[in-house]
Short mmCIF file of C-alpha atoms and ligand atoms in Angstrom, two decimals:
data_model
loop_
_atom_site.label_atom_id
_atom_site.label_comp_id
_atom_site.label_asym_id
_atom_site.label_seq_id
_atom_site.Cartn_x
_atom_site.Cartn_y
_atom_site.Cartn_z
CA MET A 1 21.82 -0.87 -11.38
CA LYS A 2 20.55 -2.36 -14.62
CA LYS A 3 19.46 0.17 -17.26
CA GLU A 4 17.23 -0.44 -20.28
CA ILE A 5 15.98 1.94 -22.98
CA TYR A 6 12.95 1.00 -25.04
CA LEU A 7 12.41 3.12 -28.16
CA LEU A 8 8.77 3.01 -29.25
CA HIS A 9 7.33 4.45 -32.45
CA ASP A 10 4.80 6.68 -30.69
CA ILE A 11 2.81 7.03 -27.47
CA SER A 12 0.27 4.48 -28.67
CA GLU A 13 2.95 1.83 -29.15
CA MET A 14 4.47 2.84 -25.80
CA ALA A 15 1.10 2.33 -24.12
CA LYS A 16 0.70 -1.12 -25.67
CA ARG A 17 4.21 -2.17 -24.67
CA LEU A 18 3.67 -0.91 -21.13
CA ALA A 19 0.36 -2.77 -20.87
CA GLU A 20 2.03 -6.02 -21.91
CA ASP A 21 4.92 -5.48 -19.50
CA PHE A 22 2.47 -4.63 -16.69
CA LYS A 23 0.44 -7.78 -17.48
CA THR A 24 3.59 -9.90 -17.23
CA ALA A 25 4.64 -8.34 -13.93
CA LEU A 26 1.19 -8.62 -12.33
CA GLU A 27 0.64 -12.20 -13.48
CA ASP A 28 4.11 -13.23 -12.30
CA LYS A 29 3.40 -11.85 -8.82
CA ALA A 30 -0.08 -13.40 -8.73
CA ALA A 31 1.33 -16.78 -9.77
CA SER A 32 3.52 -16.77 -6.65
CA GLY A 33 0.66 -15.60 -4.44
CA GLU A 34 2.12 -12.13 -4.04
CA THR A 35 0.93 -8.63 -4.82
CA LEU A 36 2.47 -6.09 -7.21
CA THR A 37 3.00 -2.76 -5.43
CA VAL A 38 3.14 0.20 -7.78
CA ALA A 39 3.46 3.97 -7.54
CA LEU A 40 1.87 5.63 -10.55
CA SER A 41 2.85 8.83 -12.25
CA GLY A 42 0.61 11.75 -13.02
CA GLY A 43 0.68 14.05 -16.03
CA HIS A 44 -0.55 13.17 -19.52
CA THR A 45 1.89 10.52 -20.74
CA PRO A 46 0.69 7.58 -18.64
CA LYS A 47 -2.97 8.19 -19.56
CA ALA A 48 -2.69 6.27 -22.85
CA PHE A 49 -1.12 3.35 -20.94
CA PHE A 50 -3.95 3.37 -18.41
CA GLN A 51 -6.55 3.51 -21.18
CA VAL A 52 -5.08 0.39 -22.83
CA LEU A 53 -5.28 -1.45 -19.50
CA ALA A 54 -8.93 -0.38 -19.22
CA GLU A 55 -9.77 -2.27 -22.41
CA PRO A 56 -9.84 -6.00 -23.19
CA PRO A 57 -7.88 -8.23 -22.79
CA TYR A 58 -6.41 -6.45 -19.78
CA ARG A 59 -9.60 -5.01 -18.24
CA ASP A 60 -11.14 -8.37 -17.38
CA GLY A 61 -8.14 -10.63 -17.82
CA LEU A 62 -5.75 -9.48 -15.11
CA PRO A 63 -5.69 -10.37 -11.39
CA TRP A 64 -6.39 -6.78 -10.34
CA ASP A 65 -6.91 -7.88 -6.73
CA LYS A 66 -3.15 -8.41 -6.63
CA ALA A 67 -2.36 -4.84 -7.69
CA ILE A 68 -1.63 -2.38 -4.85
CA VAL A 69 -1.77 1.15 -6.21
CA PHE A 70 -0.11 4.28 -4.83
CA TRP A 71 0.88 7.53 -6.52
CA GLY A 72 4.40 8.90 -6.75
CA ASP A 73 3.01 12.38 -6.46
CA GLU A 74 -0.27 14.24 -6.32
CA ARG A 75 -1.47 17.76 -6.60
CA CYS A 76 -3.02 19.12 -3.40
CA VAL A 77 -6.49 19.41 -4.91
CA PRO A 78 -9.75 17.49 -4.33
CA PRO A 79 -10.10 14.08 -6.04
CA ASP A 80 -12.70 15.42 -8.46
CA ASP A 81 -10.48 18.28 -9.62
CA ASP A 82 -9.25 18.03 -13.23
CA GLN A 83 -5.74 18.70 -11.89
CA SER A 84 -5.88 15.54 -9.74
CA ASN A 85 -3.62 12.65 -10.76
CA PHE A 86 -6.04 10.33 -8.97
CA LYS A 87 -8.93 11.67 -11.08
CA MET A 88 -6.98 11.12 -14.29
CA THR A 89 -6.13 7.55 -13.25
CA ASN A 90 -9.64 6.80 -11.99
CA ASP A 91 -11.28 8.11 -15.16
CA ALA A 92 -8.79 6.33 -17.45
CA LEU A 93 -8.43 3.03 -15.59
CA LEU A 94 -9.56 2.43 -12.03
CA SER A 95 -13.28 3.01 -12.62
CA HIS A 96 -13.19 0.42 -15.44
CA ILE A 97 -11.52 -2.51 -13.65
CA ASN A 98 -12.41 -4.82 -10.80
CA ILE A 99 -9.79 -3.63 -8.32
CA PRO A 100 -10.68 -3.67 -4.61
CA GLU A 101 -11.16 -0.21 -3.16
CA ALA A 102 -8.76 -1.16 -0.37
CA ASN A 103 -5.97 -1.60 -2.93
CA ILE A 104 -6.19 2.03 -4.04
CA HIS A 105 -4.14 4.38 -1.89
CA ARG A 106 -4.68 7.89 -3.16
CA VAL A 107 -3.11 10.97 -1.68
CA LEU A 108 -5.93 12.90 0.02
CA GLY A 109 -5.31 16.05 -1.97
CA GLU A 110 -8.15 17.79 -0.19
CA ASN A 111 -6.25 17.67 3.11
CA PRO A 112 -3.87 20.39 4.34
CA PRO A 113 -0.50 19.49 2.72
CA GLY A 114 1.39 19.66 6.03
CA GLU A 115 -0.91 17.02 7.50
CA GLU A 116 -1.32 14.87 4.38
CA VAL A 117 2.42 14.43 3.85
CA THR A 118 2.64 12.62 7.19
CA ARG A 119 -0.56 10.66 6.74
CA TYR A 120 0.57 9.43 3.29
CA GLU A 121 3.99 8.50 4.63
CA GLU A 122 2.32 6.37 7.29
CA GLU A 123 0.02 4.77 4.68
CA ILE A 124 3.05 3.84 2.57
CA LYS A 125 4.87 2.42 5.60
CA ARG A 126 1.83 0.31 6.53
CA ASN A 127 1.49 -1.20 3.07
CA ILE A 128 4.91 -1.31 1.42
CA PRO A 129 7.57 -3.58 2.89
CA ALA A 130 10.81 -1.82 3.82
CA ALA A 131 14.20 -2.81 2.45
CA GLY A 132 17.28 -3.17 4.65
CA ASN A 133 17.80 0.60 4.62
CA GLY A 134 14.42 1.14 6.23
CA PHE A 135 12.86 2.80 3.20
CA PRO A 136 9.79 1.25 1.51
CA ARG A 137 10.65 -0.83 -1.55
CA PHE A 138 8.01 -0.55 -4.23
CA ASP A 139 7.96 -3.27 -6.86
CA TRP A 140 7.45 -0.74 -9.65
CA ILE A 141 7.55 3.06 -9.70
CA PHE A 142 6.37 4.81 -12.86
CA LEU A 143 7.71 8.31 -13.49
CA GLY A 144 7.19 11.03 -16.04
CA MET A 145 9.72 13.70 -16.95
CA GLY A 146 8.85 17.35 -17.30
CA GLU A 147 10.41 19.62 -19.94
CA ASP A 148 12.58 21.03 -17.15
CA GLY A 149 13.70 17.56 -16.15
CA HIS A 150 11.52 17.31 -13.04
CA THR A 151 10.07 13.99 -12.04
CA ALA A 152 7.26 13.19 -9.66
CA SER A 153 7.00 16.60 -7.99
CA LEU A 154 10.75 16.95 -7.47
CA PHE A 155 11.71 20.12 -9.33
CA PRO A 156 15.18 21.41 -10.36
CA GLY A 157 16.95 23.22 -7.54
CA ALA A 158 14.25 22.43 -5.00
CA PRO A 159 15.32 21.70 -1.41
CA THR A 160 13.19 18.54 -1.58
CA LEU A 161 15.93 17.01 -3.75
CA LYS A 162 18.19 16.98 -0.68
CA GLU A 163 15.68 15.07 1.48
CA ARG A 164 17.35 11.83 2.49
CA ASP A 165 15.27 10.84 5.53
CA ARG A 166 11.60 11.29 4.75
CA ILE A 167 9.44 9.11 2.49
CA CYS A 168 7.28 12.02 1.28
CA VAL A 169 7.65 15.77 1.08
CA VAL A 170 5.43 18.76 0.43
CA ALA A 171 6.59 20.28 -2.87
CA THR A 172 5.72 23.55 -4.58
CA HIS A 173 5.39 23.87 -8.33
CA PRO A 174 7.96 26.55 -9.29
CA GLU A 175 5.66 28.35 -11.72
CA THR A 176 2.17 27.93 -10.35
CA GLY A 177 3.00 27.69 -6.65
CA GLN A 178 0.67 24.69 -6.49
CA LYS A 179 1.35 22.50 -3.46
CA ARG A 180 2.04 18.85 -4.14
CA ILE A 181 2.85 15.69 -2.17
CA SER A 182 5.75 13.74 -3.63
CA ILE A 183 7.76 10.66 -2.76
CA THR A 184 11.44 11.40 -2.29
CA LEU A 185 14.53 10.29 -4.20
CA PRO A 186 15.51 7.69 -1.55
CA VAL A 187 12.13 5.99 -2.05
CA ILE A 188 12.42 6.09 -5.82
CA ASP A 189 15.98 4.73 -5.67
CA ASN A 190 14.81 1.92 -3.39
CA ALA A 191 12.39 0.45 -5.91
CA GLU A 192 12.81 -2.90 -7.62
CA ARG A 193 11.93 -1.29 -10.94
CA VAL A 194 11.72 2.37 -11.99
CA SER A 195 10.31 3.26 -15.39
CA PHE A 196 10.33 6.68 -17.00
CA LEU A 197 7.62 7.28 -19.60
CA VAL A 198 8.78 10.06 -21.94
CA SER A 199 6.89 11.12 -25.04
CA GLY A 200 6.85 14.13 -27.34
CA ALA A 201 9.24 16.62 -28.94
CA ALA A 202 9.13 18.99 -25.98
CA LYS A 203 11.21 16.50 -23.98
CA VAL A 204 14.05 16.21 -26.57
CA PRO A 205 16.57 18.72 -25.13
CA VAL A 206 16.59 17.40 -21.59
CA LEU A 207 16.19 13.74 -22.53
CA LYS A 208 19.10 13.97 -24.99
CA GLU A 209 21.30 15.58 -22.38
CA ILE A 210 20.46 12.95 -19.79
CA MET A 211 20.96 10.09 -22.25
CA GLU A 212 24.27 11.47 -23.53
CA LYS A 213 25.72 12.87 -20.29
CA GLY A 214 23.97 10.68 -17.76
CA SER A 215 27.16 9.89 -15.90
CA GLU A 216 27.87 13.58 -15.29
CA PRO A 217 26.10 15.53 -12.53
CA LEU A 218 23.17 17.31 -14.17
CA PRO A 219 20.62 19.70 -12.61
CA TYR A 220 17.68 17.56 -13.64
CA PRO A 221 15.90 15.52 -10.96
CA SER A 222 15.18 12.86 -13.62
CA SER A 223 18.95 12.36 -13.95
CA MET A 224 19.30 11.84 -10.19
CA VAL A 225 17.29 8.60 -10.14
CA HIS A 226 19.57 5.62 -9.52
CA PRO A 227 17.75 2.47 -8.27
CA VAL A 228 20.98 0.89 -7.05
CA ASP A 229 19.43 -2.53 -6.37
CA GLY A 230 16.91 -2.35 -9.18
CA ILE A 231 16.30 -1.73 -12.85
CA LEU A 232 15.97 1.70 -14.44
CA GLU A 233 13.95 1.75 -17.63
CA TRP A 234 13.29 4.51 -20.14
CA TYR A 235 10.23 4.02 -22.32
CA VAL A 236 10.65 6.76 -24.90
CA ASP A 237 9.00 7.46 -28.22
CA LYS A 238 10.63 8.65 -31.46
CA ALA A 239 9.31 12.18 -31.00
CA ALA A 240 11.17 12.49 -27.68
CA ALA A 241 14.29 10.70 -28.93
CA PRO A 242 14.68 11.44 -32.66
CA TRP A 243 18.46 10.92 -32.50
CA MET A 244 18.10 7.31 -31.42
CA PRO A 245 18.53 4.76 -34.23
C1 LIG B 301 2.64 15.35 -12.33
C2 LIG B 301 3.65 14.29 -12.67
C3 LIG B 301 4.83 14.93 -13.35
C4 LIG B 301 4.74 14.47 -14.78
C5 LIG B 301 5.67 15.24 -15.67
C6 LIG B 301 5.46 14.83 -17.13
O1 LIG B 301 1.98 15.25 -11.30
O2 LIG B 301 2.47 16.24 -13.19
O3 LIG B 301 3.94 13.43 -11.75
O4 LIG B 301 6.08 14.56 -12.81
O5 LIG B 301 5.04 13.09 -14.85
O6 LIG B 301 5.37 16.61 -15.53
O7 LIG B 301 4.13 15.14 -17.45
P1 LIG B 301 3.53 14.79 -18.90
O8 LIG B 301 3.45 13.30 -18.96
O9 LIG B 301 2.17 15.45 -18.88
O10 LIG B 301 4.47 15.37 -19.92
#
């Protein structure tokens, strides 16, 4: 596993760097006649990144027909709910770019979670090629990190962290009880490229512990991500990593 840490001045610079890196990845795939399969993160941090992509030169200059978009997790709410990761992404990016509807694979948050988890698994299987281990291998999975170290909707101490067979699970937010659909650690670890986007002072304690003790077993799901045949990247800003030079 290759690991890279990119220290950005602030979330705005992180968004610009991510947009440039996304442009490179999408254009490289398009140049070889392939698609770029991505699983996007929810939460607030990626929104600035999406908003940069929704502006020139990215909005009209990228081969969006070669982007295949999934979500790493979704809240079990309707797509027009302010809690919806799809809504955030659609408002910030998808509604501004010329991406084919068929390339957008949202979790149907309005469905019963027990049914949707299976339907979404099948949708991933149909569209994302599997690696030798049988799990789907996304080209690029974007992740956020909660203050408690959760990622996607995999929360500390949750039984879903032990799931080694399924592609998706039904998760429950530990504080709100909100049901979520999340991809599992085996899927995340199977990706070609996994990028954490971490911004803000609230993330300092857990991020510092992960960065400084990463090789030790920690209770944080974000520390359990190891894309063995891929690259693990941390895009962090100064507010989240003030100790970094
Ligand atoms: C979600 C996300 C979640 C998020 C982290 C960080 O659905 O909320 O997938 O894992 O990435 O909670 O969220 P912020 O970027 O808002 O800090």
